[in-house]
Amino acid sequence: MKEFQYLRPETVEEAVALRCEHEGRSVLLNGGTDIVIQLRERLIAPEFVIDIKHIPGLNQITFSKEEGLYIGACVTMNDISDNEDVRKYYPFLSEAAHSVGSKQVRNRATLVGNIVNASPLCDTGTPLYVCEANICIVGKEGKREIPITEFITFVRKTVLKPDEIVVGVKVPYIEGAKGIFTKISRRKEVDLATICGTVLKIGDNYRMAFGAVAPTPIRLPETESLLQEKKLTPELIDEAAKHACTEVSPISDIRASKEYRLDVVEVTVRRSLEQLA
């Protein structure tokens, strides 16, 4: 492991200044579960590691029906899965956070880190996609918010600029929404997703998002439109489940074949709709 200088800013503004000063030569540390592995395996070799875990406000979760849910950049997966408001109003997000790794990993891993890492397999991505969450960013040019669907652009690629920091995620509150999160993996626990997905019911409308079936997590807009303002019948559910497979483009890898993933998408959509009907 190459030696690096450890920096510990006390404010977001100080962290942004350090990012600007050491642009292209620094990485941010909040949870550290991914960065530590990347450092150890020499996948990255930064000159500076900027630890933002101690900045006030970044480890807070707040909720109101007016403002929705706000999750700070350093909030851990266990913080999310155990939070009463998350469990009451966003149970599918609580389940997704709880599905990440072991308890020890969840004590360090953060939702923001999971999203910024931009893996197609990220467990917490699909709940945020169906809720149409916004990513809160601070950089030298000020603050901005961007929809999560625009934030992740490709495998491990985001729109985040070198001087910018993700400080949190805003998740709108949706009155009466009900959702189901599904994760399929080779082992029941402590494993990466073969496929993960969330189906959200809002009145007579549905939103669907899947991970590990494309270079980024994706929504299924055609399948959603097919169900819009319609009463679910066994025939409509079957049609939607089959159509969902036409909107994904999975690959074969060491975890599963393309054909298996397509089958799982169909089964997941069908079972989720049957439960939500």
mmCIF file of C-alpha atoms in Angstrom:
data_model
loop_
_atom_site.group_PDB
_atom_site.id
_atom_site.type_symbol
_atom_site.label_atom_id
_atom_site.label_comp_id
_atom_site.label_asym_id
_atom_site.label_seq_id
_atom_site.Cartn_x
_atom_site.Cartn_y
_atom_site.Cartn_z
ATOM 1 C CA MET A 1 0.000 0.000 0.000
ATOM 2 C CA LYS A 2 1.380 3.380 -1.020
ATOM 3 C CA GLU A 3 1.786 5.920 1.782
ATOM 4 C CA PHE A 4 -0.722 8.758 1.887
ATOM 5 C CA GLN A 5 -1.445 11.801 4.013
ATOM 6 C CA TYR A 6 -4.512 11.616 6.248
ATOM 7 C CA LEU A 7 -6.620 14.783 6.426
ATOM 8 C CA ARG A 8 -9.550 15.397 8.774
ATOM 9 C CA PRO A 9 -11.605 18.502 7.930
ATOM 10 C CA GLU A 10 -14.055 19.885 10.476
ATOM 11 C CA THR A 11 -16.570 21.359 8.016
ATOM 12 C CA VAL A 12 -17.975 20.603 4.574
ATOM 13 C CA GLU A 13 -16.429 23.840 3.296
ATOM 14 C CA GLU A 14 -13.006 22.760 4.532
ATOM 15 C CA ALA A 15 -13.452 19.347 2.895
ATOM 16 C CA VAL A 16 -14.353 20.982 -0.428
ATOM 17 C CA ALA A 17 -11.297 23.251 -0.155
ATOM 18 C CA LEU A 18 -9.088 20.202 0.385
ATOM 19 C CA ARG A 19 -10.665 18.466 -2.618
ATOM 20 C CA CYS A 20 -9.873 21.528 -4.734
ATOM 21 C CA GLU A 21 -6.333 21.818 -3.388
ATOM 22 C CA HIS A 22 -5.585 18.151 -4.007
ATOM 23 C CA GLU A 23 -7.764 17.653 -7.085
ATOM 24 C CA GLY A 24 -7.168 14.292 -8.724
ATOM 25 C CA ARG A 25 -4.887 13.178 -5.888
ATOM 26 C CA SER A 26 -7.360 12.592 -3.057
ATOM 27 C CA VAL A 27 -10.181 10.262 -2.061
ATOM 28 C CA LEU A 28 -12.947 10.739 0.486
ATOM 29 C CA LEU A 29 -13.363 8.459 3.475
ATOM 30 C CA ASN A 30 -16.781 8.151 5.096
ATOM 31 C CA GLY A 31 -17.565 4.477 5.709
ATOM 32 C CA GLY A 32 -14.379 3.114 4.209
ATOM 33 C CA THR A 33 -15.532 -0.419 3.393
ATOM 34 C CA ASP A 34 -14.712 -0.032 -0.315
ATOM 35 C CA ILE A 35 -11.772 2.374 -0.094
ATOM 36 C CA VAL A 36 -9.840 0.249 2.397
ATOM 37 C CA ILE A 37 -10.076 -2.746 0.039
ATOM 38 C CA GLN A 38 -9.087 -0.622 -2.970
ATOM 39 C CA LEU A 39 -6.084 0.765 -1.080
ATOM 40 C CA ARG A 40 -5.029 -2.672 0.117
ATOM 41 C CA GLU A 41 -5.254 -4.168 -3.375
ATOM 42 C CA ARG A 42 -3.566 -1.093 -4.900
ATOM 43 C CA LEU A 43 -6.513 -0.357 -7.142
ATOM 44 C CA ILE A 44 -6.167 3.282 -6.092
ATOM 45 C CA ALA A 45 -3.082 5.163 -4.926
ATOM 46 C CA PRO A 46 -4.150 8.570 -3.594
ATOM 47 C CA GLU A 47 -1.701 11.003 -2.068
ATOM 48 C CA PHE A 48 -4.353 12.253 0.344
ATOM 49 C CA VAL A 49 -7.256 10.588 2.174
ATOM 50 C CA ILE A 50 -9.869 13.090 3.362
ATOM 51 C CA ASP A 51 -11.881 11.742 6.303
ATOM 52 C CA ILE A 52 -15.331 13.381 6.474
ATOM 53 C CA LYS A 53 -16.802 11.118 9.175
ATOM 54 C CA HIS A 54 -16.458 13.731 11.903
ATOM 55 C CA ILE A 55 -18.103 16.653 10.111
ATOM 56 C CA PRO A 56 -21.224 17.723 12.060
ATOM 57 C CA GLY A 57 -24.518 16.906 10.359
ATOM 58 C CA LEU A 58 -23.231 14.256 7.980
ATOM 59 C CA ASN A 59 -24.253 11.432 10.310
ATOM 60 C CA GLN A 60 -27.854 12.556 10.782
ATOM 61 C CA ILE A 61 -31.175 11.149 9.579
ATOM 62 C CA THR A 62 -34.158 13.501 9.607
ATOM 63 C CA PHE A 63 -37.752 12.956 8.511
ATOM 64 C CA SER A 64 -40.959 14.916 8.111
ATOM 65 C CA LYS A 65 -43.910 14.324 5.813
ATOM 66 C CA GLU A 66 -43.357 17.789 4.355
ATOM 67 C CA GLU A 67 -39.625 17.461 3.672
ATOM 68 C CA GLY A 68 -39.337 13.692 3.359
ATOM 69 C CA LEU A 69 -36.334 11.678 4.485
ATOM 70 C CA TYR A 70 -32.808 13.107 4.575
ATOM 71 C CA ILE A 71 -29.852 10.749 4.987
ATOM 72 C CA GLY A 72 -26.444 12.300 5.642
ATOM 73 C CA ALA A 73 -23.318 11.093 3.868
ATOM 74 C CA CYS A 74 -21.935 9.273 6.900
ATOM 75 C CA VAL A 75 -25.120 7.522 8.010
ATOM 76 C CA THR A 76 -24.445 3.789 8.114
ATOM 77 C CA MET A 77 -26.578 0.968 6.776
ATOM 78 C CA ASN A 78 -27.396 -0.170 10.310
ATOM 79 C CA ASP A 79 -28.452 3.378 11.212
ATOM 80 C CA ILE A 80 -30.883 3.274 8.282
ATOM 81 C CA SER A 81 -32.247 -0.236 8.815
ATOM 82 C CA ASP A 82 -32.820 0.456 12.539
ATOM 83 C CA ASN A 83 -34.322 3.946 12.168
ATOM 84 C CA GLU A 84 -37.983 4.061 13.254
ATOM 85 C CA ASP A 85 -39.067 6.528 10.565
ATOM 86 C CA VAL A 86 -37.364 4.538 7.813
ATOM 87 C CA ARG A 87 -38.920 1.307 9.033
ATOM 88 C CA LYS A 88 -42.375 2.902 9.226
ATOM 89 C CA TYR A 89 -42.478 4.960 6.026
ATOM 90 C CA TYR A 90 -39.795 3.312 3.844
ATOM 91 C CA PRO A 91 -39.664 -0.350 4.992
ATOM 92 C CA PHE A 92 -38.331 -1.479 1.615
ATOM 93 C CA LEU A 93 -35.339 0.869 2.055
ATOM 94 C CA SER A 94 -34.781 -0.480 5.559
ATOM 95 C CA GLU A 95 -34.747 -4.016 4.126
ATOM 96 C CA ALA A 96 -32.325 -2.998 1.384
ATOM 97 C CA ALA A 97 -29.928 -1.448 3.900
ATOM 98 C CA HIS A 98 -30.168 -4.545 6.088
ATOM 99 C CA SER A 99 -29.297 -6.766 3.109
ATOM 100 C CA VAL A 100 -25.845 -5.201 2.717
ATOM 101 C CA GLY A 101 -23.030 -7.451 3.926
ATOM 102 C CA SER A 102 -22.608 -8.564 7.528
ATOM 103 C CA LYS A 103 -23.555 -6.623 10.661
ATOM 104 C CA GLN A 104 -19.935 -5.535 10.995
ATOM 105 C CA VAL A 105 -19.936 -4.208 7.430
ATOM 106 C CA ARG A 106 -23.265 -2.429 7.973
ATOM 107 C CA ASN A 107 -21.804 -0.690 11.017
ATOM 108 C CA ARG A 108 -19.342 1.080 8.690
ATOM 109 C CA ALA A 109 -20.812 1.035 5.185
ATOM 110 C CA THR A 110 -22.884 4.077 4.239
ATOM 111 C CA LEU A 111 -25.771 4.540 1.839
ATOM 112 C CA VAL A 112 -24.013 7.476 0.179
ATOM 113 C CA GLY A 113 -20.874 5.393 -0.271
ATOM 114 C CA ASN A 114 -22.980 2.636 -1.808
ATOM 115 C CA ILE A 115 -24.441 5.096 -4.317
ATOM 116 C CA VAL A 116 -21.221 6.987 -5.115
ATOM 117 C CA ASN A 117 -19.494 3.660 -5.754
ATOM 118 C CA ALA A 118 -22.002 3.313 -8.635
ATOM 119 C CA SER A 119 -22.037 -0.456 -8.821
ATOM 120 C CA PRO A 120 -24.860 -1.996 -10.881
ATOM 121 C CA LEU A 121 -25.318 -4.360 -7.927
ATOM 122 C CA CYS A 122 -25.796 -1.700 -5.231
ATOM 123 C CA ASP A 123 -28.558 -2.908 -2.911
ATOM 124 C CA THR A 124 -29.849 0.523 -1.905
ATOM 125 C CA GLY A 125 -30.050 1.896 -5.445
ATOM 126 C CA THR A 126 -33.425 0.497 -6.502
ATOM 127 C CA PRO A 127 -35.421 1.807 -3.490
ATOM 128 C CA LEU A 128 -33.991 5.268 -4.146
ATOM 129 C CA TYR A 129 -34.804 5.017 -7.858
ATOM 130 C CA VAL A 130 -38.486 4.236 -7.289
ATOM 131 C CA CYS A 131 -38.736 7.003 -4.675
ATOM 132 C CA GLU A 132 -37.099 9.417 -7.146
ATOM 133 C CA ALA A 133 -34.502 10.495 -4.594
ATOM 134 C CA ASN A 134 -32.165 13.443 -5.094
ATOM 135 C CA ILE A 135 -28.437 13.468 -4.434
ATOM 136 C CA CYS A 136 -27.241 16.536 -2.488
ATOM 137 C CA ILE A 137 -23.838 17.793 -3.635
ATOM 138 C CA VAL A 138 -21.504 20.573 -2.477
ATOM 139 C CA GLY A 139 -18.526 21.847 -4.496
ATOM 140 C CA LYS A 140 -16.497 24.970 -5.135
ATOM 141 C CA GLU A 141 -19.361 26.380 -7.234
ATOM 142 C CA GLY A 142 -21.886 25.877 -4.429
ATOM 143 C CA LYS A 143 -24.712 23.429 -3.766
ATOM 144 C CA ARG A 144 -26.780 21.412 -6.209
ATOM 145 C CA GLU A 145 -29.272 18.561 -6.180
ATOM 146 C CA ILE A 146 -29.545 15.997 -8.932
ATOM 147 C CA PRO A 147 -31.960 13.067 -9.410
ATOM 148 C CA ILE A 148 -30.321 9.754 -8.646
ATOM 149 C CA THR A 149 -31.296 8.520 -12.117
ATOM 150 C CA GLU A 150 -29.037 11.225 -13.568
ATOM 151 C CA PHE A 151 -26.292 10.879 -10.945
ATOM 152 C CA ILE A 152 -25.142 7.348 -11.852
ATOM 153 C CA THR A 153 -24.127 7.270 -15.518
ATOM 154 C CA PHE A 154 -22.348 3.921 -16.005
ATOM 155 C CA VAL A 155 -20.528 1.178 -14.115
ATOM 156 C CA ARG A 156 -18.650 3.026 -11.332
ATOM 157 C CA LYS A 157 -19.228 6.361 -13.094
ATOM 158 C CA THR A 158 -21.159 9.361 -11.769
ATOM 159 C CA VAL A 159 -21.548 13.041 -12.641
ATOM 160 C CA LEU A 160 -19.641 14.020 -9.485
ATOM 161 C CA LYS A 161 -16.891 16.548 -10.238
ATOM 162 C CA PRO A 162 -13.386 16.206 -8.705
ATOM 163 C CA ASP A 163 -14.006 19.114 -6.313
ATOM 164 C CA GLU A 164 -17.456 17.936 -5.190
ATOM 165 C CA ILE A 165 -18.716 15.997 -2.193
ATOM 166 C CA VAL A 166 -22.026 14.196 -1.771
ATOM 167 C CA VAL A 167 -23.343 15.399 1.584
ATOM 168 C CA GLY A 168 -26.630 13.508 1.641
ATOM 169 C CA VAL A 169 -29.658 12.013 -0.071
ATOM 170 C CA LYS A 170 -33.217 13.386 -0.055
ATOM 171 C CA VAL A 171 -36.007 10.829 -0.358
ATOM 172 C CA PRO A 172 -39.514 12.252 -0.919
ATOM 173 C CA TYR A 173 -42.340 11.094 1.321
ATOM 174 C CA ILE A 174 -45.121 9.499 -0.738
ATOM 175 C CA GLU A 175 -48.450 9.246 1.068
ATOM 176 C CA GLY A 176 -49.855 5.724 1.046
ATOM 177 C CA ALA A 177 -46.996 4.186 -0.928
ATOM 178 C CA LYS A 178 -46.234 0.509 -0.393
ATOM 179 C CA GLY A 179 -43.088 -1.172 -1.646
ATOM 180 C CA ILE A 180 -41.380 -4.533 -1.855
ATOM 181 C CA PHE A 181 -37.611 -4.962 -2.013
ATOM 182 C CA THR A 182 -36.207 -8.219 -3.371
ATOM 183 C CA LYS A 183 -32.619 -9.414 -3.385
ATOM 184 C CA ILE A 184 -31.553 -12.688 -4.947
ATOM 185 C CA SER A 185 -28.037 -13.924 -4.237
ATOM 186 C CA ARG A 186 -26.174 -17.200 -4.075
ATOM 187 C CA ARG A 187 -26.119 -17.080 -0.285
ATOM 188 C CA LYS A 188 -28.890 -15.801 1.976
ATOM 189 C CA GLU A 189 -26.593 -13.316 3.709
ATOM 190 C CA VAL A 190 -23.278 -11.512 3.194
ATOM 191 C CA ASP A 191 -23.268 -11.769 -0.579
ATOM 192 C CA LEU A 192 -23.506 -9.473 -3.571
ATOM 193 C CA ALA A 193 -26.795 -9.389 -5.421
ATOM 194 C CA THR A 194 -27.380 -11.625 -8.411
ATOM 195 C CA ILE A 195 -30.391 -9.366 -8.915
ATOM 196 C CA CYS A 196 -32.091 -6.799 -6.717
ATOM 197 C CA GLY A 197 -35.276 -4.885 -7.338
ATOM 198 C CA THR A 198 -37.961 -2.699 -5.803
ATOM 199 C CA VAL A 199 -41.600 -2.421 -6.839
ATOM 200 C CA LEU A 200 -43.523 0.541 -5.392
ATOM 201 C CA LYS A 201 -47.311 0.945 -5.427
ATOM 202 C CA ILE A 202 -48.742 4.476 -5.323
ATOM 203 C CA GLY A 203 -52.526 4.313 -5.530
ATOM 204 C CA ASP A 204 -53.252 2.537 -8.821
ATOM 205 C CA ASN A 205 -49.789 3.249 -10.236
ATOM 206 C CA TYR A 206 -46.539 1.343 -9.925
ATOM 207 C CA ARG A 207 -42.844 2.119 -10.123
ATOM 208 C CA MET A 208 -40.185 -0.530 -10.696
ATOM 209 C CA ALA A 209 -36.407 -0.496 -10.548
ATOM 210 C CA PHE A 210 -33.838 -3.277 -10.868
ATOM 211 C CA GLY A 211 -30.126 -3.653 -10.272
ATOM 212 C CA ALA A 212 -27.600 -6.065 -11.808
ATOM 213 C CA VAL A 213 -29.531 -6.132 -15.095
ATOM 214 C CA ALA A 214 -27.820 -3.179 -16.826
ATOM 215 C CA PRO A 215 -24.686 -1.008 -16.395
ATOM 216 C CA THR A 216 -26.633 1.044 -13.814
ATOM 217 C CA PRO A 217 -29.752 0.466 -11.748
ATOM 218 C CA ILE A 218 -32.720 1.184 -14.021
ATOM 219 C CA ARG A 219 -36.416 1.997 -13.927
ATOM 220 C CA LEU A 220 -38.857 0.071 -16.138
ATOM 221 C CA PRO A 221 -40.975 2.892 -17.628
ATOM 222 C CA GLU A 222 -42.796 0.811 -20.238
ATOM 223 C CA THR A 223 -43.911 -1.763 -17.698
ATOM 224 C CA GLU A 224 -44.953 1.023 -15.345
ATOM 225 C CA SER A 225 -47.053 2.609 -18.125
ATOM 226 C CA LEU A 226 -48.633 -0.741 -18.903
ATOM 227 C CA LEU A 227 -50.013 -0.854 -15.356
ATOM 228 C CA GLN A 228 -50.957 2.806 -14.981
ATOM 229 C CA GLU A 229 -54.428 3.370 -13.475
ATOM 230 C CA LYS A 230 -55.437 -0.228 -14.144
ATOM 231 C CA LYS A 231 -56.928 -2.824 -11.848
ATOM 232 C CA LEU A 232 -54.514 -5.716 -11.510
ATOM 233 C CA THR A 233 -55.728 -9.024 -12.864
ATOM 234 C CA PRO A 234 -53.768 -12.274 -13.203
ATOM 235 C CA GLU A 235 -53.589 -11.664 -16.957
ATOM 236 C CA LEU A 236 -52.260 -8.103 -16.553
ATOM 237 C CA ILE A 237 -49.709 -9.195 -13.964
ATOM 238 C CA ASP A 238 -48.491 -11.921 -16.314
ATOM 239 C CA GLU A 239 -48.239 -9.449 -19.194
ATOM 240 C CA ALA A 240 -46.309 -6.953 -17.055
ATOM 241 C CA ALA A 241 -43.911 -9.602 -15.746
ATOM 242 C CA LYS A 242 -43.085 -10.761 -19.263
ATOM 243 C CA HIS A 243 -42.754 -7.197 -20.586
ATOM 244 C CA ALA A 244 -40.337 -6.299 -17.788
ATOM 245 C CA CYS A 245 -37.830 -8.720 -19.300
ATOM 246 C CA THR A 246 -37.754 -6.676 -22.515
ATOM 247 C CA GLU A 247 -36.578 -3.578 -20.621
ATOM 248 C CA VAL A 248 -33.501 -5.119 -18.997
ATOM 249 C CA SER A 249 -30.202 -6.186 -20.534
ATOM 250 C CA PRO A 250 -28.422 -8.503 -18.101
ATOM 251 C CA ILE A 251 -25.141 -10.238 -18.831
ATOM 252 C CA SER A 252 -23.773 -13.630 -17.864
ATOM 253 C CA ASP A 253 -21.042 -13.563 -15.220
ATOM 254 C CA ILE A 254 -19.700 -15.671 -12.354
ATOM 255 C CA ARG A 255 -22.857 -15.065 -10.315
ATOM 256 C CA ALA A 256 -25.514 -16.002 -12.856
ATOM 257 C CA SER A 257 -26.337 -16.404 -16.508
ATOM 258 C CA LYS A 258 -28.244 -13.845 -18.546
ATOM 259 C CA GLU A 259 -31.127 -16.307 -18.902
ATOM 260 C CA TYR A 260 -31.351 -16.871 -15.145
ATOM 261 C CA ARG A 261 -31.450 -13.137 -14.473
ATOM 262 C CA LEU A 262 -34.249 -12.688 -17.010
ATOM 263 C CA ASP A 263 -36.235 -15.441 -15.308
ATOM 264 C CA VAL A 264 -35.676 -13.811 -11.911
ATOM 265 C CA VAL A 265 -36.857 -10.413 -13.169
ATOM 266 C CA GLU A 266 -40.079 -11.984 -14.438
ATOM 267 C CA VAL A 267 -40.689 -13.887 -11.208
ATOM 268 C CA THR A 268 -39.851 -10.865 -9.033
ATOM 269 C CA VAL A 269 -42.245 -8.562 -10.886
ATOM 270 C CA ARG A 270 -45.014 -11.152 -10.796
ATOM 271 C CA ARG A 271 -44.647 -11.936 -7.086
ATOM 272 C CA SER A 272 -44.306 -8.282 -6.093
ATOM 273 C CA LEU A 273 -47.430 -7.268 -8.002
ATOM 274 C CA GLU A 274 -49.388 -10.183 -6.546
ATOM 275 C CA GLN A 275 -48.416 -9.095 -3.032
ATOM 276 C CA LEU A 276 -49.205 -5.427 -3.678
ATOM 277 C CA ALA A 277 -52.495 -6.013 -5.522
#
